[in-house]
Structure formats: C-alpha cells, structure tokens
CSV table of C-alpha atoms in Angstrom, one decimal:
chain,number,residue,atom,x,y,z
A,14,UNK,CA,-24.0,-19.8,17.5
A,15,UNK,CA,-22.7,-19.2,14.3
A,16,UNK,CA,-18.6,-21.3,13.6
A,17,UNK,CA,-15.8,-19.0,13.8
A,18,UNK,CA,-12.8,-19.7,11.6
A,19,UNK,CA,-9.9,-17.8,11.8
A,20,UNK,CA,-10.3,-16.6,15.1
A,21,UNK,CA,-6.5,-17.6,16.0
A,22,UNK,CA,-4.4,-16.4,13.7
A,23,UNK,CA,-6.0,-13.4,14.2
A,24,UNK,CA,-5.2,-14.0,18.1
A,25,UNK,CA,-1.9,-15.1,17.5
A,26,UNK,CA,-1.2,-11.8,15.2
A,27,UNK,CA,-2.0,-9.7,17.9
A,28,UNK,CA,-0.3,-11.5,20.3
A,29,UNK,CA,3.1,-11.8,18.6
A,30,UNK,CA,3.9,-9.4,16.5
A,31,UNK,CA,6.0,-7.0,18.1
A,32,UNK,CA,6.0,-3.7,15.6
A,33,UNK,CA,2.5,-3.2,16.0
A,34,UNK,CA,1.7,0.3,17.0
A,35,UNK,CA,-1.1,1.9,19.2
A,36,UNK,CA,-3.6,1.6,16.0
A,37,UNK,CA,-2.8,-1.6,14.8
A,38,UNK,CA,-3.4,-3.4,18.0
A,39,UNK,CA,-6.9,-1.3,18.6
A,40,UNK,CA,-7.9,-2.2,14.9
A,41,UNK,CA,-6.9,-6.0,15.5
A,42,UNK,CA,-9.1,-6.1,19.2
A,43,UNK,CA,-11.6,-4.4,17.3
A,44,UNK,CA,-12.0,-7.5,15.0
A,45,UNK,CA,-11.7,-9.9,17.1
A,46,UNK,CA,-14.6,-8.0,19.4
A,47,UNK,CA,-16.7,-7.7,16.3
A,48,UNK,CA,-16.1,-11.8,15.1
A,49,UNK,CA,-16.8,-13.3,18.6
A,50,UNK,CA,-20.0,-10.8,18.3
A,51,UNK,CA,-21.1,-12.2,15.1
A,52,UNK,CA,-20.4,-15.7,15.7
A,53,UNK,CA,-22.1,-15.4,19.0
A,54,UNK,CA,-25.3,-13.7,17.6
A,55,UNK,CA,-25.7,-15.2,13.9
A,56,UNK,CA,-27.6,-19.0,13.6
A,57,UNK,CA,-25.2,-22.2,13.6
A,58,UNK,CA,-25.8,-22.4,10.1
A,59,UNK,CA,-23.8,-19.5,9.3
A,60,UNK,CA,-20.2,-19.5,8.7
A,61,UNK,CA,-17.9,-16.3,10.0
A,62,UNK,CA,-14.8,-16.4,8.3
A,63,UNK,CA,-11.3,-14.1,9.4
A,64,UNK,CA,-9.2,-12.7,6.6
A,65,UNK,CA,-10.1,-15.5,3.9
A,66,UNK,CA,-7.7,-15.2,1.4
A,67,UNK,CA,-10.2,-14.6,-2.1
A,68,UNK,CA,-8.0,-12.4,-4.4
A,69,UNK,CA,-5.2,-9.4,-4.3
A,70,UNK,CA,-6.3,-7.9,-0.7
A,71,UNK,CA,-8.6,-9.9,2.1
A,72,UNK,CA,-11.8,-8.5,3.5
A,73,UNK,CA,-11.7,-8.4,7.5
A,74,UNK,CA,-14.6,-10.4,7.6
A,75,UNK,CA,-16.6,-13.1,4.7
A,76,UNK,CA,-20.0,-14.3,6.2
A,77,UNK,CA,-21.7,-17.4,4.3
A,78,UNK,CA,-25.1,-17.7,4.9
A,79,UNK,CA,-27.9,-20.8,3.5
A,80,UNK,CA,-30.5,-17.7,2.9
A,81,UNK,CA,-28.7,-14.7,2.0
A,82,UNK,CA,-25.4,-15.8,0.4
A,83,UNK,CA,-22.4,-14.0,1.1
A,84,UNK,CA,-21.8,-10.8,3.0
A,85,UNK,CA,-17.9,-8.7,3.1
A,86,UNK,CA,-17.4,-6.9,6.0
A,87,UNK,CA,-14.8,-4.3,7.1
A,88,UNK,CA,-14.7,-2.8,10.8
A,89,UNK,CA,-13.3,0.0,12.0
A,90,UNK,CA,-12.5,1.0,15.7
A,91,UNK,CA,-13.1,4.5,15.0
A,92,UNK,CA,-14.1,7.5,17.8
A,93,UNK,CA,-17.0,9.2,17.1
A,94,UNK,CA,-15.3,12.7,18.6
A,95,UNK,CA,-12.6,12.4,15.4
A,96,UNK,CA,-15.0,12.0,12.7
A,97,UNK,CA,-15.6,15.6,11.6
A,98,UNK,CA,-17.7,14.9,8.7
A,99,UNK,CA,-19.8,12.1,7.0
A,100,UNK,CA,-20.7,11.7,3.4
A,101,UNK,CA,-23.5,10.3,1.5
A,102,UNK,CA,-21.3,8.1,-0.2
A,103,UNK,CA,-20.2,6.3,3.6
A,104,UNK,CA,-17.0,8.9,3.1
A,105,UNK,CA,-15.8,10.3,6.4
A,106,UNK,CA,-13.2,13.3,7.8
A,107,UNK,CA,-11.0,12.1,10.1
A,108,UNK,CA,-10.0,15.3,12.1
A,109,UNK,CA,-6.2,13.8,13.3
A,110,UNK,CA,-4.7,13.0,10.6
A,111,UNK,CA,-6.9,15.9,8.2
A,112,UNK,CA,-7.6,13.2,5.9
A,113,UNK,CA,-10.8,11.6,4.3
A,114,UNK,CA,-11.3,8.1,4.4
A,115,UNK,CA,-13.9,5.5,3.0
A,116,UNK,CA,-14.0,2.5,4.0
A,117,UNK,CA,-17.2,1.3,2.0
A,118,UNK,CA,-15.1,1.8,-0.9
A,119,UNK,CA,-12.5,-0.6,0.9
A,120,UNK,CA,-14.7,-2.8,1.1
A,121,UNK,CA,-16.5,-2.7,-2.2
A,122,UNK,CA,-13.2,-3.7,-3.5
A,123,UNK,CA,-13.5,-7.0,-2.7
A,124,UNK,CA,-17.0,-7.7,-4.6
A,125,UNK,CA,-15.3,-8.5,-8.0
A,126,UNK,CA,-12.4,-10.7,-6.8
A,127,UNK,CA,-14.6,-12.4,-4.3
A,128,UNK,CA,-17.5,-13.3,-7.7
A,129,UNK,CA,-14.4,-14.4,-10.1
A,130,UNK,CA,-13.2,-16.4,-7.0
A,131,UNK,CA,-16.6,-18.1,-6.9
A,132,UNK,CA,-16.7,-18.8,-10.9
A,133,UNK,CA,-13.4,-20.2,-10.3
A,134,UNK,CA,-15.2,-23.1,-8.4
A,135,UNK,CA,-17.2,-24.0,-10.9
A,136,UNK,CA,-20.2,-24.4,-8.9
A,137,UNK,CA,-23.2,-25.4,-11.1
A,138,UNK,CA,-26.0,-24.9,-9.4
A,139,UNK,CA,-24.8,-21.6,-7.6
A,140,UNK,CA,-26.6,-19.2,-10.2
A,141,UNK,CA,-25.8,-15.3,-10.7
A,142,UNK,CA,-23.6,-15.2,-7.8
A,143,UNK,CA,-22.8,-11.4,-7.9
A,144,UNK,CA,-26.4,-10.9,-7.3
A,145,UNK,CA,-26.0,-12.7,-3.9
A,146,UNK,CA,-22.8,-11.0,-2.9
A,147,UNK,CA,-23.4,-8.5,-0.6
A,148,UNK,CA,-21.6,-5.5,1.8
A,149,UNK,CA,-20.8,-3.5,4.6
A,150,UNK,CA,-18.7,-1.8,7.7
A,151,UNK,CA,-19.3,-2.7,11.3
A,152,UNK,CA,-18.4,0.1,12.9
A,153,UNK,CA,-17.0,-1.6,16.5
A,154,UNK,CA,-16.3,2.3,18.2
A,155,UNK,CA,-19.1,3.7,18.3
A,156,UNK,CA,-23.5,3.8,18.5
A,157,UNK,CA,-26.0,4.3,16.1
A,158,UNK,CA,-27.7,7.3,17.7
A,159,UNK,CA,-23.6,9.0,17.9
A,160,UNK,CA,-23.8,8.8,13.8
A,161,UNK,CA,-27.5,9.6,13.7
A,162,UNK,CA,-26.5,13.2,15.6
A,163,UNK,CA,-23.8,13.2,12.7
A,164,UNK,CA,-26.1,13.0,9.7
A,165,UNK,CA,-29.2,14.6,11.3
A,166,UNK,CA,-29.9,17.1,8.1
A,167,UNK,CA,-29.7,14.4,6.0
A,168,UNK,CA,-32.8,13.9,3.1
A,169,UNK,CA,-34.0,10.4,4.8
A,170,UNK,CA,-33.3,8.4,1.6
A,171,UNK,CA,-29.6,9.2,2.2
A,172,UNK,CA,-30.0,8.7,5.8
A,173,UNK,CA,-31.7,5.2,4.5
A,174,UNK,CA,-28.9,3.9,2.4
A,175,UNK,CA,-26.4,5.1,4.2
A,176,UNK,CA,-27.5,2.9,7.7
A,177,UNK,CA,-27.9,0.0,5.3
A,178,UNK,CA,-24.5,-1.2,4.7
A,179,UNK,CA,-23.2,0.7,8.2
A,180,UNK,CA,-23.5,-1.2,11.4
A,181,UNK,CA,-22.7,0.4,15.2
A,182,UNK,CA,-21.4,-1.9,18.3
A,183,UNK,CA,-25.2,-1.5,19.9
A,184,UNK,CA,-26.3,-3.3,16.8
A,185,UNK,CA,-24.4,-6.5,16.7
A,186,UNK,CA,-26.9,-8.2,18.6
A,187,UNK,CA,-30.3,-10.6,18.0
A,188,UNK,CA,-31.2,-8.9,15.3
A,189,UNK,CA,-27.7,-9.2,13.3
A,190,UNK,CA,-28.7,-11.8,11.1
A,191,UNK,CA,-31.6,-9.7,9.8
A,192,UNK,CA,-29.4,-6.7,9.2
A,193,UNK,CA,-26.9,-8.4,7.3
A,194,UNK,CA,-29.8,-9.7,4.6
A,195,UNK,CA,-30.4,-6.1,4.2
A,196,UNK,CA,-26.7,-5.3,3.4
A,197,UNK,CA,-27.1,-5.7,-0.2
A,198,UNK,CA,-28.0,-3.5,-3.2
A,199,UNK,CA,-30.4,-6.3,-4.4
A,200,UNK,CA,-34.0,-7.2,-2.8
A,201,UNK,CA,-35.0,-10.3,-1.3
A,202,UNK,CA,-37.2,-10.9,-4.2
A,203,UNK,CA,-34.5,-10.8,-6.9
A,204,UNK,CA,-32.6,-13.9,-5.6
A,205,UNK,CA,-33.4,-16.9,-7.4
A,206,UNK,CA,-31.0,-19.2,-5.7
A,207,UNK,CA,-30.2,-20.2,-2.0
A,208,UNK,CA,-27.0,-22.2,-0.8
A,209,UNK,CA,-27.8,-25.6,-0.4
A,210,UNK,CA,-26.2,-27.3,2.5
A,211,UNK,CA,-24.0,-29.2,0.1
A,212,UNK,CA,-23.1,-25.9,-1.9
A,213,UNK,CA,-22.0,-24.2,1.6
A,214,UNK,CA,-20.0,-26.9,2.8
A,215,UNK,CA,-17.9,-27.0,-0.6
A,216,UNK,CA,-17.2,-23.1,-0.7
A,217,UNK,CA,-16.7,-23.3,2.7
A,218,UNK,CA,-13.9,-26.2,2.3
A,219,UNK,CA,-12.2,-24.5,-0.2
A,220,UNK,CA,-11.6,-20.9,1.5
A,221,UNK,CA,-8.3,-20.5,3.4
A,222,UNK,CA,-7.7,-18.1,6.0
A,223,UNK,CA,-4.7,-15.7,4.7
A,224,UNK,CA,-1.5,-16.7,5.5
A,225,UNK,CA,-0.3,-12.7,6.6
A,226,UNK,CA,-2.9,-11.1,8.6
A,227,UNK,CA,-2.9,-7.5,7.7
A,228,UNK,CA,-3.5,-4.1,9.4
A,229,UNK,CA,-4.2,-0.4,9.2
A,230,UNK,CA,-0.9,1.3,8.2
A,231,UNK,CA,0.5,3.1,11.4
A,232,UNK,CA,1.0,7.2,10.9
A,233,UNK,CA,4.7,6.9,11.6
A,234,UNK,CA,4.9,4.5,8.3
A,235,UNK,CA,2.3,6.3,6.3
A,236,UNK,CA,4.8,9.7,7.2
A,237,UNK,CA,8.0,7.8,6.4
A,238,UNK,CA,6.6,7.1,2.2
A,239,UNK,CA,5.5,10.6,2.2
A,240,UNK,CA,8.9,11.8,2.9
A,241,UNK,CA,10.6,8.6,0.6
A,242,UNK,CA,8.6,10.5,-2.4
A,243,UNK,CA,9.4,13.8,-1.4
A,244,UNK,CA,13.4,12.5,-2.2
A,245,UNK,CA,13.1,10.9,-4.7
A,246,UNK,CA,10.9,13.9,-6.5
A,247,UNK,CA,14.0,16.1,-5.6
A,248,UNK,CA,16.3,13.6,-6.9
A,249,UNK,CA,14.6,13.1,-10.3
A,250,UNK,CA,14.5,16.9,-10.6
A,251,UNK,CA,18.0,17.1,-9.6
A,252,UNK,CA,19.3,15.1,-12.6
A,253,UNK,CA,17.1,16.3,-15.0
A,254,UNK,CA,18.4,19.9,-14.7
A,255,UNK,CA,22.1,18.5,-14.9
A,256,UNK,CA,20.9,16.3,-17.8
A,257,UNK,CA,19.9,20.1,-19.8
A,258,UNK,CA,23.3,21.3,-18.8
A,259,UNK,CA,21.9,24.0,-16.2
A,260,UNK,CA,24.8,24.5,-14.2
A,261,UNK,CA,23.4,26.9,-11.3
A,262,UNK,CA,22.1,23.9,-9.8
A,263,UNK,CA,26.2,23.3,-8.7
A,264,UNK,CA,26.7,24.4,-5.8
A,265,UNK,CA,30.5,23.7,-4.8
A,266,UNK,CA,33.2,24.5,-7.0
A,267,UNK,CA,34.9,21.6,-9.2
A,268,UNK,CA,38.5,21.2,-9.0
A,269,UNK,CA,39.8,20.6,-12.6
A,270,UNK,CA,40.5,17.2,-13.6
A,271,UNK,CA,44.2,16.6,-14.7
A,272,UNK,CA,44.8,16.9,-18.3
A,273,UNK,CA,47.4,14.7,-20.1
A,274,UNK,CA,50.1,16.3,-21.7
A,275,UNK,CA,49.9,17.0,-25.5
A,276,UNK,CA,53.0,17.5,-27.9
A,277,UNK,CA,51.9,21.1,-28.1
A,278,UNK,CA,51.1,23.4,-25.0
A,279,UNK,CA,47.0,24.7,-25.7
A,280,UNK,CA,46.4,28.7,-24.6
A,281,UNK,CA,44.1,27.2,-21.7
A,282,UNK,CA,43.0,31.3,-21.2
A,283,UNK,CA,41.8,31.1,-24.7
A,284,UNK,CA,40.3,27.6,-24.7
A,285,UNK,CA,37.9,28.5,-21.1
A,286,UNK,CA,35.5,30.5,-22.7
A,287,UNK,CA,35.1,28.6,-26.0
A,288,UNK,CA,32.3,26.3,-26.5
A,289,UNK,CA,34.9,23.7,-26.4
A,290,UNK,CA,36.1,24.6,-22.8
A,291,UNK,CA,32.2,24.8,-21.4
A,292,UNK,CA,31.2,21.3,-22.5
A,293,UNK,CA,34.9,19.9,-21.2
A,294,UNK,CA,34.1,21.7,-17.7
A,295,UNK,CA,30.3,20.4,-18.1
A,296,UNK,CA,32.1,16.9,-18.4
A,297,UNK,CA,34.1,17.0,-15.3
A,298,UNK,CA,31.0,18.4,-13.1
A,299,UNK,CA,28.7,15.8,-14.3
A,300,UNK,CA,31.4,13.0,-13.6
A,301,UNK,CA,31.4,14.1,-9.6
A,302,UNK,CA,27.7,15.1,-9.3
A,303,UNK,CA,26.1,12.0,-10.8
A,304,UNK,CA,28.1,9.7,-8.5
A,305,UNK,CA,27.0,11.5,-5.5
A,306,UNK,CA,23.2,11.9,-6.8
A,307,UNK,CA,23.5,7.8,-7.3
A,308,UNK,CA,25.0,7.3,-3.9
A,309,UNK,CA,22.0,9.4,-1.9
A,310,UNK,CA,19.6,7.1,-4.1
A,311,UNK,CA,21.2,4.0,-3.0
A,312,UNK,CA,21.1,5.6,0.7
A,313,UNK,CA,17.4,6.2,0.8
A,314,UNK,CA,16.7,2.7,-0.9
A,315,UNK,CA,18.5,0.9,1.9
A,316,UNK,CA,16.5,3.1,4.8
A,317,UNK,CA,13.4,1.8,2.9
A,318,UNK,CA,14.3,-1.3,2.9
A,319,UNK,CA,14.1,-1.7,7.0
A,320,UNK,CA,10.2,-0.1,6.4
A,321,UNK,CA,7.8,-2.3,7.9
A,322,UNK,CA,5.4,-4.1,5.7
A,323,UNK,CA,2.1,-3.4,6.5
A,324,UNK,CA,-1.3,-2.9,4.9
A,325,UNK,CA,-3.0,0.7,4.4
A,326,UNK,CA,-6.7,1.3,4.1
A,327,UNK,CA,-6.3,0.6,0.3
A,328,UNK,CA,-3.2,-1.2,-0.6
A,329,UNK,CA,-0.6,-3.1,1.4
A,330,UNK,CA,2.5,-0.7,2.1
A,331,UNK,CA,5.2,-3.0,0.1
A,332,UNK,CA,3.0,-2.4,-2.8
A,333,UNK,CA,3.4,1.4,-2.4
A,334,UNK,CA,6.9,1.5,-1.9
A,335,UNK,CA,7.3,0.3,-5.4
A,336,UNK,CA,4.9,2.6,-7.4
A,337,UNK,CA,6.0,5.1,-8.9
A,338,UNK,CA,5.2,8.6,-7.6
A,339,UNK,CA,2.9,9.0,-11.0
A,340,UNK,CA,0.9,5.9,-10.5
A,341,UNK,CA,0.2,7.4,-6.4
A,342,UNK,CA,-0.9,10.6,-7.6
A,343,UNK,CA,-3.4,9.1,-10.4
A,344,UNK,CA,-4.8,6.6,-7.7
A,345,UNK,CA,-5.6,9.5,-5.3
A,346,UNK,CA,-7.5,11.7,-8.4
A,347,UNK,CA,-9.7,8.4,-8.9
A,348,UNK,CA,-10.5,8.0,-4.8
A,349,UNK,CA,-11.1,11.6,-4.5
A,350,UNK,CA,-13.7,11.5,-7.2
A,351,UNK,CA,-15.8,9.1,-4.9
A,352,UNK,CA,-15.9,11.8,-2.5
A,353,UNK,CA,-19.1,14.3,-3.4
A,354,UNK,CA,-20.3,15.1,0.4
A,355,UNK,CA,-23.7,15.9,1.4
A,356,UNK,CA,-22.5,17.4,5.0
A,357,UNK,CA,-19.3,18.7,3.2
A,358,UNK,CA,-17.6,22.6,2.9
A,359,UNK,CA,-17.1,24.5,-0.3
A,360,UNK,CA,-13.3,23.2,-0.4
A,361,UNK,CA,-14.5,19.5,-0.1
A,362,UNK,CA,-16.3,20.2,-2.9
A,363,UNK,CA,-13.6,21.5,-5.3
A,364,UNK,CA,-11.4,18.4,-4.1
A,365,UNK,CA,-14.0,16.2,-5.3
A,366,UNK,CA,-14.8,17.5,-9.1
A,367,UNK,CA,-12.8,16.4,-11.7
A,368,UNK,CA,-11.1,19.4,-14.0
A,369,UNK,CA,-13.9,20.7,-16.6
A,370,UNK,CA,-13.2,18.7,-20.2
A,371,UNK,CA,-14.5,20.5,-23.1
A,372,UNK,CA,-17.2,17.9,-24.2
A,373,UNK,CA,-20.8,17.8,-24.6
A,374,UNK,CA,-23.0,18.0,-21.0
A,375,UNK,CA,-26.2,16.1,-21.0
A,376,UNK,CA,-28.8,16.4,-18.0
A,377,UNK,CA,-31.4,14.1,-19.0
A,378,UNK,CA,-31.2,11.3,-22.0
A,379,UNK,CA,-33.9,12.8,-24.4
A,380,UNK,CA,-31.2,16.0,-24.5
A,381,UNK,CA,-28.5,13.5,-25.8
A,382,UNK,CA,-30.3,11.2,-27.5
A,383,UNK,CA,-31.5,14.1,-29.4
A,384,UNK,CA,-28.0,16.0,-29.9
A,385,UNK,CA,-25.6,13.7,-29.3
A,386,UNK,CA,-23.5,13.2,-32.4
A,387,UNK,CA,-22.0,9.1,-32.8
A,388,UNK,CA,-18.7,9.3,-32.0
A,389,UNK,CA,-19.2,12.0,-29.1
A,390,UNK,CA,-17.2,11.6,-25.7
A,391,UNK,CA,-20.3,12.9,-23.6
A,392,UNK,CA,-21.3,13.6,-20.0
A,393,UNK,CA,-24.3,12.1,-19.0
A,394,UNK,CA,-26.4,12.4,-15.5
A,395,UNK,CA,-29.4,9.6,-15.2
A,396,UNK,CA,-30.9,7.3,-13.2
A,397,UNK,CA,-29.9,3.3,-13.6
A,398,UNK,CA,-33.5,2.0,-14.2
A,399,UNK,CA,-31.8,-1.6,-14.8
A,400,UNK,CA,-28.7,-3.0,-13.8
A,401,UNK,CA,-27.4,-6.6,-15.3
A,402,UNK,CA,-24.0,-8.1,-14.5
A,403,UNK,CA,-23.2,-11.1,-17.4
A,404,UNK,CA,-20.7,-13.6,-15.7
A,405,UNK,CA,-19.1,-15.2,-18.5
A,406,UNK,CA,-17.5,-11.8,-20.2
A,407,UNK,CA,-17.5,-9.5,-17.2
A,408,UNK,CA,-19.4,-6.8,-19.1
A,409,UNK,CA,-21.9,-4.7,-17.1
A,410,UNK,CA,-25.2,-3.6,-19.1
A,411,UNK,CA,-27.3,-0.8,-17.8
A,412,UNK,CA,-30.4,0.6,-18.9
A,413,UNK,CA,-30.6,4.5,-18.3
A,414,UNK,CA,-33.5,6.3,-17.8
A,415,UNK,CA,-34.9,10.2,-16.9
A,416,UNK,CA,-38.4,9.2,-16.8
A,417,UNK,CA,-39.3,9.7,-20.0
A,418,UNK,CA,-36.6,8.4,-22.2
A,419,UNK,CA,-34.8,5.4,-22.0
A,420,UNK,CA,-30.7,4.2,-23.4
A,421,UNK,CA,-28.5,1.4,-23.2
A,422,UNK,CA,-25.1,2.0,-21.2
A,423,UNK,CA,-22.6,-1.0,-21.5
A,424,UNK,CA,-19.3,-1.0,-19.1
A,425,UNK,CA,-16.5,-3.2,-20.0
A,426,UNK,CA,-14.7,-5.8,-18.0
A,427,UNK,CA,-11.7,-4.0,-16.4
A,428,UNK,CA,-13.3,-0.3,-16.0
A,429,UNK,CA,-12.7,0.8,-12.6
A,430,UNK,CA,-16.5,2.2,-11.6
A,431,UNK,CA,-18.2,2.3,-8.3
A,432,UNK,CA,-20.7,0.0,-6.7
A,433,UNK,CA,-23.9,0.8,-9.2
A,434,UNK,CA,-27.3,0.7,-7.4
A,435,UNK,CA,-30.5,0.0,-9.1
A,436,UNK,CA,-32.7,3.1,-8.7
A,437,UNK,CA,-29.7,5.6,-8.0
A,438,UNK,CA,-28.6,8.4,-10.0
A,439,UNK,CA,-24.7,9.1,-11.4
A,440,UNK,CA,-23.2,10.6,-13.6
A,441,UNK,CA,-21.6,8.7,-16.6
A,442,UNK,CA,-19.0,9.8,-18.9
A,443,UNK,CA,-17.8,8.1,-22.0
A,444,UNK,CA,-18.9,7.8,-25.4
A,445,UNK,CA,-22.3,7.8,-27.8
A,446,UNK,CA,-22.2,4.9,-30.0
A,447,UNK,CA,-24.4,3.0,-32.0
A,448,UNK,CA,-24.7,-1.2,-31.5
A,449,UNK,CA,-26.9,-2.9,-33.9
A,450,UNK,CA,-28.9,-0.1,-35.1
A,451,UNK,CA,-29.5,0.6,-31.0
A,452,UNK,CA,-27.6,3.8,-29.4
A,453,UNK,CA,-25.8,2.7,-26.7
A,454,UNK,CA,-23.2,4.9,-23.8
A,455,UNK,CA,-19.9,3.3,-23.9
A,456,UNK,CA,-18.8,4.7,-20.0
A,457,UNK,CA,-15.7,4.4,-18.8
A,458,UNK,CA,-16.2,6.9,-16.3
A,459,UNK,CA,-18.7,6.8,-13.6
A,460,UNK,CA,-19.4,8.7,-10.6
C-alpha cells in the first residue's frame, strides 16, 4: 500500500467549506475515491501526493515512483451519458453546458512548472528529469468499455494513444502501477536514471501539500463573469461613443446648467446653434453622464467583489476576474486551436482552424527546404523524428522529418506549444532561418 499524503485537507475541504455546489463536492469525492484507490493498489514504495503545491496551479494528483519517476494526474467525475463527443487530442463535448473541455491539456500544464520545480532542488544525480515526468486523467465516472463504444471508429493508433494517458474507475486496480509506467511520451528504454531511495525521500520532504485546495468552477460562477464582461463591454462602448461626441447615445434630456451673469446679455437663440453653443451643451451632458457611467462601474465592481473564489478547469476564478476582456478572448483562440477532432462535425472543425495567413504552405520538408526563402514566416506539416529538451536554457530542439528529408526546428523557452510526441505529426508554423550554415525552423506556433 502505497503512503497517502494529503488525504485530509482534502477531507477537511470537503467537509467545511460551505459554498461548495453540487459539482464541487462530486469533483472533491471523486478525488478522494481515486487517491484511497491509488494508495491502496500502488507498492509501499510509491508516494501519492494531494494537491502538492509545485508552481502557479496544483495537479490533483503527483505520484513518485523508485522505477518510473513522476506521474501528474487529473480526475474527473464525469458521466459517460454527457460526453457527446471525444477527440483524438483527449478533447471532449460536454452536452450540458455545450461546451468543449480537455482536461489532458489541464493537465499537461503542469509538466513545465513541475521540471523547473525539480531543477530548483538542485538534485545532482537526478539526470534529464523532463524525460521522467510523465501524465494523465483518471477518469473516476465511468468504464473503459463506456469510452471504447465512444471512440469505436477510431484508426487504432489513435485509439492506442489515446487509452494511454486515460484511465477508467474499472482500471484502478492491480494492475495500476503498470499503467502509470506507460503514462508517458517516453519508453522504458530511454530512461537512464531511477530515483534512488535517498533521491525520493529528499523530493518527497520538500513537497508541501497546497495551502487552498481548489475545485471545478460551479456554472452559477462561471455565468456570473460571463455576464461581469458583458457590462463592462457595454460600458467601455458606452464612453467611447461619448468620448467622439455622438450624442444619440443620450437618452434623457439635459436641463441646462446655470450660467453666470456677464456685464452684457448674449442672444442665447443665436449662440444654440453656433459651434460655440454645441460644444457648451456637449460639456454639460458629459459632466452628468460620466458620473453616472463611473457610478454603475463602481456598482458592478462591488457585486464582484462578494464572487466566490474558486478554481476553473484552467485558471483559478480570482485570476479571471482581473483580466481583461482581451487577454480572455486570446486565451480561448489558443485552447480552441488544440481542439482538431477525429469524431468531430463540420462546425467543430471551423472552431478549431486558425484564420488563413497569407504565407508560404509546406506539406513535406524537401518542398520547403527547396523553396523556402531565409527569412520566410512558413507553415510546415512533419513528423518529429527526434525530440530533445536542454535543461539549462529551456530551449526545445527538434529534428523534423517526411521520410526522405530531414530539418532542424528549435522552440524557445517561453513559447506556449503542446505536449510534442516523438513519432507524431503537427503542424509547425514560424520561420526559415539559417544557424551556422544549417537551416533551421524557428516555430513559435505549433499544433
């Protein structure tokens, strides 16, 4: 029996809290289910930790193993019936709230922050610890076979990747231990270093359980920013329109503002419809309206305020109530890009493709290599032949290839790419360069 830590704060969460709704409290008995499940079923040796707190957001689940390393989970109490649809990429359609959700991506986020919270250690004789880092979602509602009926016209390599890094409640057995090995995007053959017992116990000393157990964002929340942004769009129109002088957008009459008395009486008749007389009556307006517009503002702040804090599939709540409604619509273009179904409709599919961008398409590398000017921002689709992640400068170096010809592709610490498979085909946007007499892809882009 593998040693369970964190097992009662999240107990004690679920237990106290009192503005928990119906979802939170079946995600939170969902994890505690699947953690007495894994400690019960993995080997003594293994270590099953609860929200450890490794970087920005904390995985539901960190499992540290002698033989296989490390292994993020994320579980999900999900019904089978409300999954409409399921995509290669572990993408799914969840039919009551018509949304799509992936929570491999959630999950994936969590790779990086967990490897530059292992550097931080300075363990020596750790090695290339990205390469022992591995992933997945335990999903606690459902079987295998339910998801197997799902994906049944799958291609079986799909079917094949897809079942390894997703686990079903009839799988959290005996067999766990072996399953989690699998969970990773490298083979058993390219590890070169195992956790010594001295090397687990330190890591294991030095992770803390988080402090704030998060949850799934309740709908009545996730409706309550939707209709925050709505206001505030309105607002921000609003003003503008004052600020360009376009006074149809008043609505009630202004009484005039009292005007002192000047030695000499003015023709007010005459003065009203002189250029002078619009921008005095533009003045008086604006002093009424922008008082009122600051007042709503201040209105719908305070009703925000009173919000409960709580932590969405991607980001904790507090953190979207103070982006800007810009920054929100730019992070939903980059998750929706993830999204390329294999089960999916024609409107899926047009969600999921970027706008076309008038530069160079490349199918295979001999057609760029051969065409491609230096310089060119270029679209590329190849297969990763080689994939090596350098520690020390957090620069990722691929080796592309379509079978016959072969290019460097270099990705730069603080690009925001996907999980990148070895043997697995994507398409890479960014742009043909030339390193050292070598051609070389500088992506920034990949999908």
């Amino acid at each position: 029996m593998a040693q369970f830590l964190g097992r009662d704060q999240l107990e004690s969460t679920l237990h106290s809290s009192m503005d928990l709704s119906h979802s939170d409290i079946k995600g939170l008995e969902g994890e505690l289910k699947v953690g007495d499940l894994l400690a019960k079923h993995l080997p003594e040796d293994t270590y099953v930790i609860a929200h450890p707190s490794i970087g920005k957001y904390d995985p539901d689940f960190l499992i540290i193993s002698p033989r296989y390393g490390f292994r993020l989970l994320e579980v999900k109490n999900w019904s089978i019936n409300n999954i409409s649809n399921v995509y290669s990429n572990g993408a799914m359609r969840i039919a009551s709230i018509d949304q799509t959700r992936n929570p491999l991506n959630q999950v994936k986020k969590h790779i990086d922050e967990f490897n530059g919270y292992l550097k931080s250690l300075k363990i020596s004789n750790l090695g290339d610890s990205y390469k022992l880092v591995g992933f997945g979602v335990i999903h606690i509602g459902f079987k295998k076979l339910d998801m197997q009926q799902k994906i049944s016209d799958w291609n079986s390599m799909n079917r094949e990747s897809f079942f390894k890094h997703h686990l079903f409640a009839d799988q959290l057995n005996n067999n766990l231990d072996y399953l989690l090995e699998k969970a990773t995007k490298y083979p058993y053959y390219d590890r070169r270093v195992m956790l010594s017992a001295a090397t687990l116990q330190q890591i294991v000393e030095s992770v803390t359980i988080s402090d704030e157990i998060t949850y799934d964002n309740s709908q009545e929340v996730s409706e309550k920013l939707n209709k925050f942004d709505e206001k505030i769009t309105e607002l921000e129109k609003h003003i503008e329109t004052i600020q360009v002088g376009n006074q149809e957008e008043i609505k009630e009459p202004v009484s005039p503002l009292p005007t002192p008395i000047k030695p000499e009486t003015e023709n007010t008749g005459k003065v009203t419809g002189t250029r002078q007389g619009r921008d005095q009556q533009k003045k008086n307006k604006l002093k009424i309206v922008l008082p009122a517009v600051v007042i709503v503002v201040l209105g719908i702040g305070a009703s925000w305020f009173f919000l409960p804090s709580v932590k969405s599939d991607t980001t904790k709540q507090t953190e979207l109530a103070q982006t800007t409604k810009q920054t929100k619509e730019i992070q939903e273009n980059q998750d929706t890009q993830d999204e390329q179904p294999v089960n999916s409709n024609t409107e899926d599919r047009n969600n999921a493709i970027e706008p076309t961008v008038s530069n160079p398409t490349y199918t295979n590398v001999t057609d760029l290599t051969t065409n491609a000017k230096l310089g060119d921002y270029v679209e590329l689709k190849a297969t990763v032949l080689q994939f090596t992640y350098d520690q020390g400068s957090g620069t990722k170096f691929i080796i592309l290839s379509d079978g016959q010809t072969q290019m460097d592709a270099v990705i730069f610490k603080g690009t925001d790419v996907p999980f990148i498979n070895q043997g697995e085909t994507y398409t890479f946007k960014g742009e043909y360069n030339e390193y050292k007499g070598k051609k070389e892809l500088i992506a920034n882009s990949v999908e």
